[in-house]
Short mmCIF file of C-alpha atoms and ligand atoms in Angstrom, two decimals:
data_model
loop_
_atom_site.label_atom_id
_atom_site.label_comp_id
_atom_site.label_asym_id
_atom_site.label_seq_id
_atom_site.Cartn_x
_atom_site.Cartn_y
_atom_site.Cartn_z
CA MET A 1 6.08 -6.54 -27.73
CA ALA A 2 4.15 -6.63 -24.44
CA LYS A 3 0.35 -6.94 -24.45
CA PHE A 4 -1.84 -4.40 -22.63
CA ILE A 5 -4.80 -4.86 -20.33
CA PHE A 6 -6.70 -1.56 -19.58
CA ILE A 7 -8.96 -1.50 -16.56
CA THR A 8 -11.60 1.17 -16.23
CA GLY A 9 -14.32 1.63 -13.55
CA GLY A 10 -17.93 2.49 -13.84
CA VAL A 11 -21.10 3.31 -11.91
CA VAL A 12 -19.43 4.22 -8.58
CA SER A 13 -15.93 4.54 -7.19
CA SER A 14 -14.37 2.24 -4.66
CA LEU A 15 -15.32 -0.93 -6.37
CA GLY A 16 -11.88 -2.38 -5.89
CA LYS A 17 -10.17 -1.72 -9.22
CA GLY A 18 -6.81 -1.80 -7.57
CA ILE A 19 -7.53 -5.31 -6.12
CA ALA A 20 -8.93 -6.35 -9.50
CA ALA A 21 -5.79 -5.20 -11.29
CA ALA A 22 -3.56 -6.78 -8.66
CA SER A 23 -5.52 -10.03 -8.84
CA ILE A 24 -5.18 -10.21 -12.67
CA GLY A 25 -1.43 -9.67 -12.23
CA CYS A 26 -1.44 -12.49 -9.61
CA LEU A 27 -3.17 -14.89 -12.00
CA LEU A 28 -0.95 -14.07 -14.95
CA GLU A 29 2.15 -14.64 -12.84
CA SER A 30 0.69 -17.88 -11.63
CA ARG A 31 0.59 -18.91 -15.28
CA GLY A 32 4.19 -17.96 -15.82
CA PHE A 33 3.92 -14.52 -17.37
CA LYS A 34 5.91 -11.47 -16.32
CA VAL A 35 3.70 -8.43 -15.56
CA SER A 36 3.97 -4.79 -14.75
CA ILE A 37 0.94 -3.01 -13.17
CA GLN A 38 0.55 0.72 -13.54
CA LYS A 39 -1.91 3.17 -11.94
CA LEU A 40 -2.97 6.34 -13.84
CA ASP A 41 -4.58 8.82 -11.47
CA PRO A 42 -6.66 11.60 -12.93
CA TYR A 43 -6.03 14.17 -10.22
CA ILE A 44 -3.81 17.35 -10.70
CA ASN A 45 -1.54 16.73 -7.65
CA VAL A 46 1.83 15.76 -9.12
CA ASP A 47 2.05 12.90 -6.56
CA PRO A 48 -0.02 12.02 -3.51
CA GLY A 49 2.92 12.91 -1.15
CA THR A 50 1.27 16.12 0.06
CA MET A 51 -2.33 14.77 0.20
CA SER A 52 -4.03 14.18 3.55
CA PRO A 53 -4.41 10.58 4.54
CA PHE A 54 -8.03 11.45 5.26
CA GLN A 55 -8.59 12.09 1.68
CA HIS A 56 -6.28 9.76 -0.12
CA GLY A 57 -5.37 7.06 2.30
CA GLU A 58 -1.87 5.80 2.70
CA VAL A 59 1.04 7.09 0.57
CA PHE A 60 2.84 4.09 -0.65
CA VAL A 61 6.62 4.46 -1.00
CA THR A 62 8.61 2.56 -3.63
CA ASP A 63 12.32 1.50 -3.51
CA ASP A 64 13.24 4.45 -5.74
CA GLY A 65 11.61 6.91 -3.36
CA ALA A 66 8.41 7.71 -5.27
CA GLU A 67 5.39 8.66 -3.12
CA THR A 68 2.56 6.81 -4.83
CA ASP A 69 -0.99 5.73 -4.71
CA LEU A 70 -1.87 2.97 -2.22
CA ASP A 71 -2.95 0.71 -5.12
CA LEU A 72 0.69 0.13 -5.83
CA GLY A 73 0.82 -1.59 -2.42
CA HIS A 74 -1.79 -4.10 -3.60
CA TYR A 75 0.16 -4.57 -6.84
CA GLU A 76 3.30 -5.54 -4.90
CA ARG A 77 1.43 -7.73 -2.48
CA PHE A 78 -0.33 -9.70 -5.15
CA THR A 79 2.58 -10.05 -7.48
CA THR A 80 6.39 -10.07 -7.37
CA GLN A 81 6.53 -6.60 -8.81
CA VAL A 82 8.97 -4.10 -7.33
CA SER A 83 7.36 -0.85 -8.37
CA ASN A 84 9.17 2.34 -9.29
CA ARG A 85 8.22 5.86 -10.17
CA GLY A 86 6.94 4.74 -13.58
CA ASN A 87 4.26 2.59 -12.15
CA ASN A 88 2.12 5.58 -11.01
CA TYR A 89 1.36 8.74 -13.06
CA THR A 90 -1.10 11.42 -12.11
CA ALA A 91 -2.63 13.90 -14.56
CA GLY A 92 -0.55 16.57 -12.74
CA ARG A 93 2.74 14.80 -13.41
CA ILE A 94 1.78 14.32 -17.08
CA TYR A 95 0.85 17.96 -17.49
CA LEU A 96 4.00 18.98 -15.57
CA GLN A 97 6.17 17.05 -18.05
CA VAL A 98 4.40 18.46 -20.98
CA ILE A 99 4.60 22.02 -19.71
CA GLU A 100 8.28 21.59 -18.91
CA LYS A 101 8.85 20.44 -22.49
CA GLU A 102 6.98 23.35 -23.81
CA ARG A 103 9.06 25.72 -21.72
CA ARG A 104 12.23 24.13 -23.04
CA GLY A 105 10.98 24.70 -26.63
CA ASP A 106 10.71 21.01 -27.37
CA TYR A 107 7.47 21.55 -29.39
CA LEU A 108 9.16 23.86 -31.76
CA GLY A 109 6.62 26.68 -31.60
CA GLY A 110 3.60 24.34 -32.10
CA THR A 111 0.28 24.88 -30.22
CA VAL A 112 0.42 22.46 -27.24
CA GLN A 113 -2.90 20.52 -26.86
CA VAL A 114 -4.58 17.74 -24.85
CA VAL A 115 -4.70 15.71 -28.09
CA PRO A 116 -1.97 14.92 -29.12
CA HIS A 117 0.53 16.31 -26.57
CA ILE A 118 -1.02 15.13 -23.31
CA THR A 119 -2.27 11.89 -24.82
CA ASN A 120 1.13 11.17 -26.31
CA GLU A 121 2.80 11.82 -23.01
CA ILE A 122 0.38 9.31 -21.43
CA LYS A 123 1.02 6.71 -24.13
CA GLU A 124 4.75 6.97 -23.75
CA ALA A 125 4.40 6.51 -19.98
CA ILE A 126 2.37 3.36 -20.47
CA LYS A 127 4.55 2.03 -23.24
CA ALA A 128 7.69 2.47 -21.05
CA GLN A 129 6.31 -0.19 -18.72
CA GLY A 130 6.31 -2.78 -21.50
CA LYS A 131 10.03 -3.04 -21.93
CA ASP A 132 10.79 -6.32 -20.08
CA VAL A 133 7.40 -7.80 -19.33
CA ASP A 134 4.80 -9.97 -21.18
CA VAL A 135 1.77 -7.99 -20.13
CA VAL A 136 1.31 -4.33 -18.86
CA ILE A 137 -1.84 -3.99 -16.81
CA VAL A 138 -3.05 -0.39 -16.56
CA GLU A 139 -5.56 0.76 -14.06
CA VAL A 140 -7.21 4.09 -14.93
CA GLY A 141 -8.35 5.80 -11.72
CA GLY A 142 -11.67 7.56 -11.34
CA THR A 143 -15.06 6.50 -12.81
CA VAL A 144 -16.02 6.68 -16.49
CA GLY A 145 -17.97 9.85 -17.06
CA ASP A 146 -15.69 12.07 -14.98
CA ILE A 147 -14.27 15.00 -16.88
CA GLU A 148 -10.86 14.46 -15.29
CA SER A 149 -10.20 10.95 -16.69
CA LEU A 150 -10.95 11.78 -20.30
CA PRO A 151 -7.39 12.34 -21.45
CA PHE A 152 -6.40 8.98 -19.99
CA LEU A 153 -9.35 7.18 -21.61
CA GLU A 154 -8.53 8.85 -25.00
CA ALA A 155 -4.86 7.76 -24.63
CA ILE A 156 -5.80 4.14 -24.00
CA ARG A 157 -8.27 4.22 -26.86
CA GLN A 158 -5.46 5.42 -29.14
CA LEU A 159 -3.10 2.86 -27.84
CA HIS A 160 -5.53 0.05 -28.45
CA LEU A 161 -5.81 1.31 -32.12
CA GLU A 162 -2.04 1.50 -32.37
CA VAL A 163 -1.24 -1.98 -31.09
CA GLY A 164 -4.23 -3.75 -32.45
CA ARG A 165 -6.99 -5.68 -30.77
CA ALA A 166 -4.95 -8.89 -30.40
CA ASN A 167 -2.61 -7.01 -28.22
CA ALA A 168 -4.82 -5.02 -25.95
CA VAL A 169 -7.89 -5.88 -23.83
CA PHE A 170 -10.26 -3.51 -22.24
CA ILE A 171 -11.78 -4.58 -18.92
CA HIS A 172 -14.57 -2.59 -17.29
CA LEU A 173 -15.27 -2.97 -13.59
CA THR A 174 -18.83 -2.20 -12.77
CA LEU A 175 -21.49 -2.67 -10.08
CA ILE A 176 -24.52 -4.88 -10.26
CA PRO A 177 -26.50 -3.63 -7.23
CA TYR A 178 -28.90 -5.84 -5.36
CA ILE A 179 -32.17 -4.27 -4.51
CA ARG A 180 -33.30 -5.76 -1.28
CA ALA A 181 -36.99 -4.75 -1.42
CA SER A 182 -37.46 -6.81 -4.59
CA HIS A 183 -34.68 -9.30 -4.21
CA GLU A 184 -33.24 -8.44 -7.50
CA LEU A 185 -29.88 -7.77 -9.03
CA LYS A 186 -30.07 -4.81 -11.45
CA THR A 187 -28.05 -4.54 -14.68
CA LYS A 188 -29.16 -1.01 -15.78
CA PRO A 189 -26.38 1.05 -14.23
CA THR A 190 -23.78 -1.31 -15.99
CA GLN A 191 -25.60 -0.82 -19.34
CA HIS A 192 -25.39 3.01 -18.94
CA SER A 193 -21.75 2.85 -17.90
CA VAL A 194 -20.81 0.78 -20.98
CA LYS A 195 -22.81 3.15 -23.17
CA GLU A 196 -20.81 6.05 -21.70
CA LEU A 197 -17.55 4.13 -22.39
CA ARG A 198 -18.63 3.40 -26.01
CA SER A 199 -19.51 7.03 -26.60
CA ILE A 200 -15.77 7.88 -26.16
CA GLY A 201 -14.81 5.04 -28.48
CA ILE A 202 -13.96 2.25 -25.98
CA GLN A 203 -15.82 -1.15 -26.34
CA PRO A 204 -15.07 -3.22 -23.25
CA ASP A 205 -13.96 -6.85 -23.92
CA ILE A 206 -14.58 -8.09 -20.46
CA LEU A 207 -16.96 -6.89 -17.71
CA LEU A 208 -16.02 -7.54 -14.17
CA CYS A 209 -19.30 -7.24 -12.18
CA ARG A 210 -19.08 -6.36 -8.56
CA THR A 211 -22.04 -8.02 -6.78
CA GLU A 212 -23.14 -9.27 -3.48
CA TYR A 213 -24.59 -12.41 -5.09
CA PRO A 214 -23.39 -14.62 -7.91
CA ILE A 215 -24.83 -13.52 -11.28
CA PRO A 216 -27.00 -16.22 -12.81
CA ARG A 217 -26.26 -17.37 -16.33
CA ASP A 218 -29.36 -15.84 -17.95
CA MET A 219 -28.46 -12.48 -16.42
CA LYS A 220 -24.92 -12.73 -17.69
CA ALA A 221 -26.37 -13.39 -21.18
CA LYS A 222 -28.49 -10.35 -20.88
CA ILE A 223 -25.66 -8.11 -19.66
CA GLY A 224 -23.58 -9.51 -22.57
CA LEU A 225 -26.22 -8.78 -25.13
CA PHE A 226 -26.86 -5.20 -23.96
CA CYS A 227 -23.20 -4.44 -23.48
CA ASN A 228 -21.96 -6.12 -26.63
CA VAL A 229 -19.61 -8.69 -24.90
CA PRO A 230 -19.84 -12.49 -25.13
CA GLU A 231 -21.45 -14.17 -22.05
CA GLU A 232 -18.16 -15.87 -21.01
CA ALA A 233 -16.71 -12.38 -20.62
CA VAL A 234 -19.19 -11.27 -18.04
CA ILE A 235 -17.34 -12.16 -14.82
CA THR A 236 -18.83 -12.17 -11.39
CA ALA A 237 -16.67 -10.27 -8.91
CA LYS A 238 -18.49 -11.28 -5.74
CA ASP A 239 -17.66 -9.76 -2.36
CA VAL A 240 -15.11 -11.85 -0.59
CA GLU A 241 -14.12 -12.31 3.03
CA HIS A 242 -10.44 -11.70 2.42
CA ILE A 243 -9.05 -9.64 -0.49
CA TYR A 244 -6.42 -12.43 -1.16
CA GLU A 245 -9.28 -14.71 -2.31
CA CYS A 246 -10.10 -12.52 -5.25
CA PRO A 247 -7.62 -14.17 -7.72
CA LEU A 248 -9.04 -17.56 -6.87
CA PHE A 249 -12.58 -16.46 -7.52
CA PHE A 250 -11.59 -14.79 -10.73
CA ALA A 251 -9.89 -18.02 -11.76
CA GLN A 252 -13.05 -19.99 -11.05
CA GLU A 253 -14.95 -17.57 -13.31
CA GLY A 254 -12.39 -18.27 -16.06
CA LEU A 255 -11.01 -14.78 -16.21
CA ASP A 256 -7.36 -15.78 -16.71
CA TYR A 257 -8.40 -18.25 -19.36
CA ILE A 258 -10.34 -15.78 -21.51
CA LEU A 259 -7.65 -13.08 -21.02
CA LEU A 260 -4.92 -15.44 -22.45
CA LYS A 261 -7.38 -16.42 -25.16
CA TYR A 262 -8.10 -12.88 -26.23
CA MET A 263 -4.43 -11.87 -26.06
CA GLY A 264 -3.27 -14.92 -27.95
CA LEU A 265 -0.93 -16.02 -25.18
CA PRO A 266 -0.13 -19.65 -24.54
CA LEU A 267 -2.27 -21.41 -21.84
CA HIS A 268 0.56 -22.37 -19.38
CA GLU A 269 -0.59 -24.31 -16.37
CA ARG A 270 -1.70 -22.26 -13.41
CA HIS A 271 0.19 -22.71 -10.09
CA MET A 272 -1.49 -21.20 -7.09
CA GLU A 273 -0.70 -23.81 -4.48
CA LYS A 274 1.24 -21.58 -2.21
CA TRP A 275 -1.37 -18.78 -2.46
CA GLU A 276 -4.09 -21.37 -1.54
CA GLU A 277 -2.09 -22.53 1.36
CA PHE A 278 -1.72 -18.92 2.60
CA ILE A 279 -5.48 -18.49 2.42
CA GLY A 280 -6.13 -21.74 4.22
CA THR A 281 -4.04 -20.52 7.20
CA LEU A 282 -5.58 -17.10 7.01
CA LYS A 283 -9.02 -18.51 7.27
CA HIS A 284 -8.35 -21.29 9.85
CA PRO A 285 -5.67 -20.02 12.20
CA ASP A 286 -4.81 -22.00 15.41
CA ASP A 287 -5.38 -19.02 17.63
CA THR A 288 -5.73 -15.22 17.47
CA VAL A 289 -3.82 -12.28 18.91
CA THR A 290 -4.92 -8.63 19.47
CA ILE A 291 -2.58 -5.86 18.34
CA GLY A 292 -3.35 -2.31 19.48
CA ILE A 293 -2.41 0.23 16.87
CA VAL A 294 -2.19 3.74 18.23
CA GLY A 295 -2.55 6.36 15.56
CA LYS A 296 -4.41 9.40 14.53
CA TYR A 297 -6.42 8.45 11.44
CA THR A 298 -7.66 5.15 12.87
CA GLN A 299 -11.20 5.57 11.68
CA TYR A 300 -9.81 5.67 8.16
CA GLU A 301 -8.24 2.32 7.83
CA ASP A 302 -7.06 3.16 4.36
CA SER A 303 -4.50 5.44 5.90
CA TYR A 304 -2.64 2.36 7.35
CA LYS A 305 -3.34 -0.04 4.47
CA SER A 306 0.10 -1.68 4.24
CA LEU A 307 0.57 -1.79 7.96
CA ARG A 308 -2.77 -3.68 8.29
CA GLU A 309 -1.81 -6.14 5.62
CA ALA A 310 1.72 -6.62 7.04
CA LEU A 311 0.26 -7.50 10.46
CA ILE A 312 -2.14 -10.02 8.84
CA HIS A 313 0.77 -11.50 6.81
CA GLY A 314 2.89 -11.66 10.03
CA GLY A 315 0.17 -13.86 11.62
CA VAL A 316 0.31 -16.55 8.91
CA PRO A 317 3.66 -18.11 9.53
CA ASN A 318 2.70 -18.26 13.21
CA LYS A 319 -0.63 -19.81 12.30
CA LEU A 320 -2.30 -16.89 13.99
CA GLY A 321 -5.17 -14.67 13.04
CA VAL A 322 -4.36 -11.04 13.95
CA HIS A 323 -7.14 -8.90 15.34
CA LEU A 324 -6.45 -5.23 14.98
CA LYS A 325 -7.64 -2.79 17.63
CA TRP A 326 -7.51 0.78 16.33
CA ILE A 327 -6.82 3.23 19.12
CA GLU A 328 -7.03 7.08 18.77
CA ALA A 329 -3.89 8.57 20.45
CA GLU A 330 -6.03 11.42 21.74
CA ASP A 331 -8.24 8.92 23.71
CA ILE A 332 -5.02 7.94 25.57
CA GLU A 333 -4.29 11.59 26.25
CA ARG A 334 -7.73 12.01 27.73
CA GLU A 335 -8.19 8.67 29.62
CA GLY A 336 -4.60 7.35 30.10
CA PRO A 337 -3.22 4.33 28.47
CA ALA A 338 -4.78 1.46 30.52
CA GLY A 339 -8.30 1.71 29.33
CA PRO A 340 -7.77 2.07 25.59
CA LEU A 341 -4.91 -0.48 25.60
CA ALA A 342 -6.80 -3.10 27.57
CA GLY A 343 -6.81 -6.48 25.90
CA CYS A 344 -3.95 -5.67 23.57
CA HIS A 345 -1.27 -8.38 23.52
CA GLY A 346 1.11 -6.14 21.52
CA ILE A 347 1.21 -2.38 20.82
CA LEU A 348 2.24 -0.77 17.63
CA VAL A 349 2.74 2.95 17.06
CA PRO A 350 2.92 3.56 13.25
CA GLY A 351 4.41 6.37 11.26
CA GLY A 352 2.79 9.82 11.37
CA PHE A 353 3.34 13.61 10.95
CA GLY A 354 2.29 16.56 13.02
CA GLU A 355 1.78 17.15 16.64
CA ARG A 356 -1.79 15.91 17.30
CA GLY A 357 -1.80 12.78 19.42
CA VAL A 358 1.95 12.63 19.92
CA GLU A 359 1.77 12.71 23.78
CA GLY A 360 -0.79 9.84 23.67
CA LYS A 361 1.59 7.77 21.52
CA ILE A 362 4.42 8.48 23.96
CA GLN A 363 2.21 7.22 26.80
CA ALA A 364 1.51 4.08 24.80
CA ALA A 365 5.21 3.42 24.34
CA GLN A 366 5.78 3.93 28.03
CA TYR A 367 2.90 1.58 28.97
CA ALA A 368 4.43 -1.02 26.72
CA ARG A 369 7.94 -0.52 28.23
CA LEU A 370 6.68 -0.67 31.84
CA HIS A 371 4.18 -3.55 31.47
CA LYS A 372 6.58 -5.62 29.22
CA ILE A 373 4.03 -5.73 26.40
CA PRO A 374 5.61 -6.24 22.96
CA TYR A 375 6.11 -2.90 21.27
CA PHE A 376 6.74 -2.13 17.68
CA GLY A 377 7.45 1.53 16.82
CA ILE A 378 7.54 2.40 13.10
CA CYS A 379 9.18 5.63 12.04
CA LEU A 380 7.29 8.12 14.23
CA GLY A 381 6.67 5.26 16.54
CA MET A 382 10.43 4.70 16.89
CA GLN A 383 11.07 8.34 17.47
CA LEU A 384 8.51 8.68 20.21
CA ALA A 385 9.61 5.50 22.04
CA SER A 386 13.19 7.00 22.02
CA ILE A 387 11.87 10.32 23.31
CA GLU A 388 9.90 8.48 26.06
CA PHE A 389 12.96 6.63 27.03
CA ALA A 390 15.05 9.82 27.13
CA ARG A 391 12.50 11.61 29.35
CA SER A 392 11.68 8.71 31.76
CA VAL A 393 14.87 6.79 32.04
CA ALA A 394 17.67 9.14 31.02
CA LYS A 395 15.79 12.00 32.84
CA LEU A 396 16.46 14.33 29.98
CA GLU A 397 13.95 17.02 30.67
CA GLY A 398 11.51 18.11 27.92
CA ALA A 399 13.24 15.68 25.54
CA ASN A 400 11.48 15.90 22.14
CA SER A 401 11.76 16.03 18.41
CA THR A 402 12.13 19.54 17.00
CA GLU A 403 9.06 18.65 14.86
CA PHE A 404 6.97 19.03 18.03
CA ASP A 405 9.05 21.44 20.14
CA ALA A 406 11.39 23.62 18.05
CA LYS A 407 13.11 24.94 21.22
CA THR A 408 13.47 21.82 23.20
CA ALA A 409 16.50 21.62 25.53
CA ASN A 410 17.02 18.08 24.43
CA PRO A 411 16.37 17.59 20.74
CA ILE A 412 16.54 13.81 20.37
CA PHE A 413 15.30 14.04 16.81
CA TYR A 414 16.08 16.95 14.49
CA LYS A 415 16.34 17.83 10.88
CA LEU A 416 19.99 17.40 9.97
CA ARG A 417 19.96 20.77 8.38
CA ASP A 418 19.19 22.44 11.70
CA LEU A 419 22.35 21.22 13.26
CA LEU A 420 24.80 20.97 10.36
CA GLY A 421 23.68 24.25 8.85
CA ASP A 422 23.82 22.66 5.41
CA ASP A 423 21.09 21.85 3.05
CA THR A 424 22.23 18.49 1.91
CA TYR A 425 19.21 16.78 3.37
CA GLY A 426 17.18 19.87 3.15
CA GLY A 427 13.72 20.20 4.43
CA ASN A 428 13.09 17.25 2.14
CA MET A 429 12.37 13.81 3.23
CA ARG A 430 14.59 10.86 3.24
CA LEU A 431 12.69 8.72 0.75
CA GLY A 432 12.97 5.27 -0.60
CA LYS A 433 15.31 2.45 0.06
CA CYS A 434 18.38 2.83 2.27
CA PRO A 435 20.84 0.18 3.50
CA CYS A 436 21.17 -0.65 7.18
CA VAL A 437 23.65 -2.71 9.14
CA LEU A 438 22.34 -4.61 12.15
CA THR A 439 24.02 -5.61 15.37
CA GLU A 440 24.74 -9.31 15.86
CA GLY A 441 22.32 -10.97 18.26
CA SER A 442 19.74 -8.25 18.24
CA LEU A 443 15.97 -8.77 17.90
CA ALA A 444 16.30 -7.33 14.36
CA HIS A 445 19.12 -9.64 13.51
CA LYS A 446 17.22 -12.64 14.77
CA ALA A 447 14.20 -11.62 12.74
CA TYR A 448 15.97 -10.90 9.39
CA GLY A 449 18.51 -13.66 9.83
CA THR A 450 21.10 -11.41 8.12
CA LEU A 451 23.14 -8.32 9.11
CA GLU A 452 22.62 -6.30 6.04
CA ILE A 453 19.13 -5.07 5.10
CA SER A 454 17.46 -2.51 2.94
CA GLU A 455 14.17 -0.81 3.81
CA ARG A 456 12.15 2.07 2.64
CA HIS A 457 12.08 5.44 4.34
CA ARG A 458 9.72 8.48 4.39
CA HIS A 459 10.68 10.99 7.10
CA ARG A 460 12.26 14.34 7.74
CA TYR A 461 13.67 13.95 11.21
CA GLU A 462 16.71 11.88 12.29
CA PHE A 463 18.02 10.66 15.62
CA ASN A 464 20.48 13.19 17.01
CA LYS A 465 23.66 11.22 17.56
CA ALA A 466 24.73 13.58 20.42
CA TYR A 467 22.30 11.50 22.47
CA LEU A 468 23.60 8.10 21.43
CA GLU A 469 25.88 7.68 24.43
CA PRO A 470 23.66 9.12 27.20
CA LEU A 471 20.80 6.92 26.07
CA ALA A 472 22.92 3.79 25.43
CA LYS A 473 24.40 4.18 28.98
CA VAL A 474 20.96 3.81 30.50
CA GLY A 475 19.88 0.82 28.33
CA LEU A 476 18.56 1.93 24.86
CA VAL A 477 20.30 -0.36 22.39
CA PHE A 478 21.18 0.96 18.95
CA THR A 479 20.95 -2.13 16.80
CA GLY A 480 20.69 -0.74 13.30
CA LEU A 481 22.82 2.00 11.69
CA SER A 482 23.27 3.23 8.17
CA PRO A 483 26.58 1.78 6.82
CA ASP A 484 28.25 5.15 7.02
CA GLY A 485 27.21 5.38 10.69
CA LYS A 486 25.38 8.60 10.10
CA PHE A 487 21.87 7.51 10.71
CA VAL A 488 20.37 5.51 13.60
CA GLU A 489 17.83 3.06 11.94
CA VAL A 490 16.88 0.62 14.70
CA VAL A 491 16.61 0.88 18.51
CA GLU A 492 15.73 -1.87 20.97
CA LEU A 493 15.39 -2.49 24.72
CA ARG A 494 16.98 -5.29 26.63
CA ASP A 495 15.10 -6.75 29.68
CA HIS A 496 11.92 -6.68 27.71
CA PRO A 497 10.31 -9.50 25.79
CA TRP A 498 10.20 -7.57 22.47
CA PHE A 499 10.59 -3.79 22.06
CA LEU A 500 11.84 -2.48 18.76
CA GLY A 501 11.67 0.79 16.95
CA CYS A 502 12.77 1.31 13.32
CA GLN A 503 13.20 4.58 11.43
CA PHE A 504 12.02 2.86 8.24
CA HIS A 505 8.68 1.57 7.08
CA PRO A 506 8.97 -2.27 6.90
CA GLU A 507 5.25 -2.65 6.12
CA PHE A 508 5.79 -1.58 2.54
CA LYS A 509 7.86 -4.66 1.82
CA SER A 510 5.62 -7.40 3.44
CA ARG A 511 3.97 -9.85 1.05
CA PRO A 512 1.52 -12.66 1.76
CA LEU A 513 3.93 -15.27 0.62
CA ASN A 514 6.90 -13.49 2.13
CA PRO A 515 5.71 -11.96 5.37
CA HIS A 516 7.98 -9.29 6.81
CA PRO A 517 10.31 -10.85 9.48
CA LEU A 518 9.76 -8.02 11.94
CA PHE A 519 5.99 -8.27 11.72
CA ARG A 520 6.21 -12.05 12.01
CA ASP A 521 8.35 -11.87 15.18
CA PHE A 522 6.32 -9.01 16.71
CA VAL A 523 3.09 -11.03 16.24
CA GLN A 524 4.77 -14.09 17.71
CA ALA A 525 6.03 -12.23 20.70
CA SER A 526 2.60 -10.69 21.21
CA HIS A 527 1.00 -14.07 21.18
CA LYS A 528 3.57 -15.40 23.74
CA ASN A 529 2.38 -12.47 25.94
CA LYS A 530 -1.24 -13.52 25.42
CA VAL A 531 -0.48 -17.17 26.40
CA LYS A 532 1.58 -15.94 29.52
CA SER A 533 -1.22 -13.58 30.54
CA GLU A 534 -3.74 -16.42 30.39
CA GLU A 535 -1.75 -18.79 32.47
N1 LIG B 1 7.18 12.95 11.31
C1 LIG B 1 8.27 12.17 11.40
C2 LIG B 1 9.40 12.63 10.45
O1 LIG B 1 9.17 13.37 9.52
C3 LIG B 1 7.95 10.73 11.23
C4 LIG B 1 7.58 10.46 9.76
C5 LIG B 1 6.92 9.09 9.59
O2 LIG B 1 6.61 8.40 10.56
N2 LIG B 1 6.83 8.64 8.43
O3 LIG B 1 10.59 12.30 10.62
#
């Protein structure tokens, strides 16, 4: 049977529970254990697919097409996990499943209640993760004391009772604030948070204490005493420069050691050499390169979490530090591209929905094309680069996507349904992994080193193949198609150092120890551009 680690959060939100869960996964894998990390979100939305990136940050897409919480991105980047729908449950989805069962009559006329029906559904969802792994790590979203998270906390309390203390560990992530005026770290909020947790029947085994400064031993002893945990289980979670350093700091604090001890698992040797090497390059690159990202939620970096990480990963095999310059597309609309894009060695237009900023992004693609600046267009960024090319080079007047101009004379992108009149692809999105075949000798082929790839999608609009020939004739190269030839997946330009647009989202599959080849090559091309411009 798998062991369980439950992670709760206290005092305030945004303490980095996701990174903590991911780091624990990383450490356990480094000691040879197989893990699955799961996120339980207390909100009522069935999934975050319809939530605004302003509120919820990026929607992370899994191979099986689930739209999930961005913490799943951290889980995949810190471990070898390939997540699926089961790795993320919201309260809404749990309730939906229970209500559907009730409507089907599965409860045989019984009164359906939070305990046991909702809590049983949650427990089943957690246990399902334990099938082929040694340890299931469960992150409970929200902060202890919220009304919303109560059913989840009750479910993990019950599960702990069910599997026994040797098989389940409670970790509580809390804050030890530093009061500048008196130069003191304060433990009281942590004491209160643990008290709150105990009042619902959960005694944490380990405290992860987020702090700006290392917690001295005597303070650890005091926290331990008040919170009823041994001193060794009070772990400093100090702020770090790079999130990827977290597992190493936790290891120094002995977290993996005590976890294995508490769960009664063998103390296999820890192997973190490659991880350490990655961090070494990250901290001491040979040079840096600046990438301009033209988007619409740029002040909310969480909306582009995976993208940001993929660019950083892409720097490492090139021994480059990647500096990101976030550019609001509407600034380009107001001022033109030259000002906002000044100093960018490469330009990236990421995925997006809705009309705001679209023309600014089109101008950015044009600027990159004309000034031979490496360009990487992802999903919407691929669509807009193709539209720009159709307008400027193929002279197709008013070329657009029907997403932005329903009546355009030249619908370069459209919903398949609009044209075929069938609902096979519906108003719904193409979601999750799809195979793609690349053209030999293309930039994409050079990057991947193979002709058959699989990437994750999340979009409604598709390239209109009626425009394949007219655009190909004037120089747009179609270098990636779905195996049945139905979908255009990659476009490139010749006579340009590096210009590539892909309909999929490669950023979801980049990992620190396995940087995505397209990001790696884009960063490399951008750096070449930098070197050239300095000559
Ligand atoms: N809005 C576009 C579509 O739905 C692009 C989506 C995206 O970039 N993820 O096709």
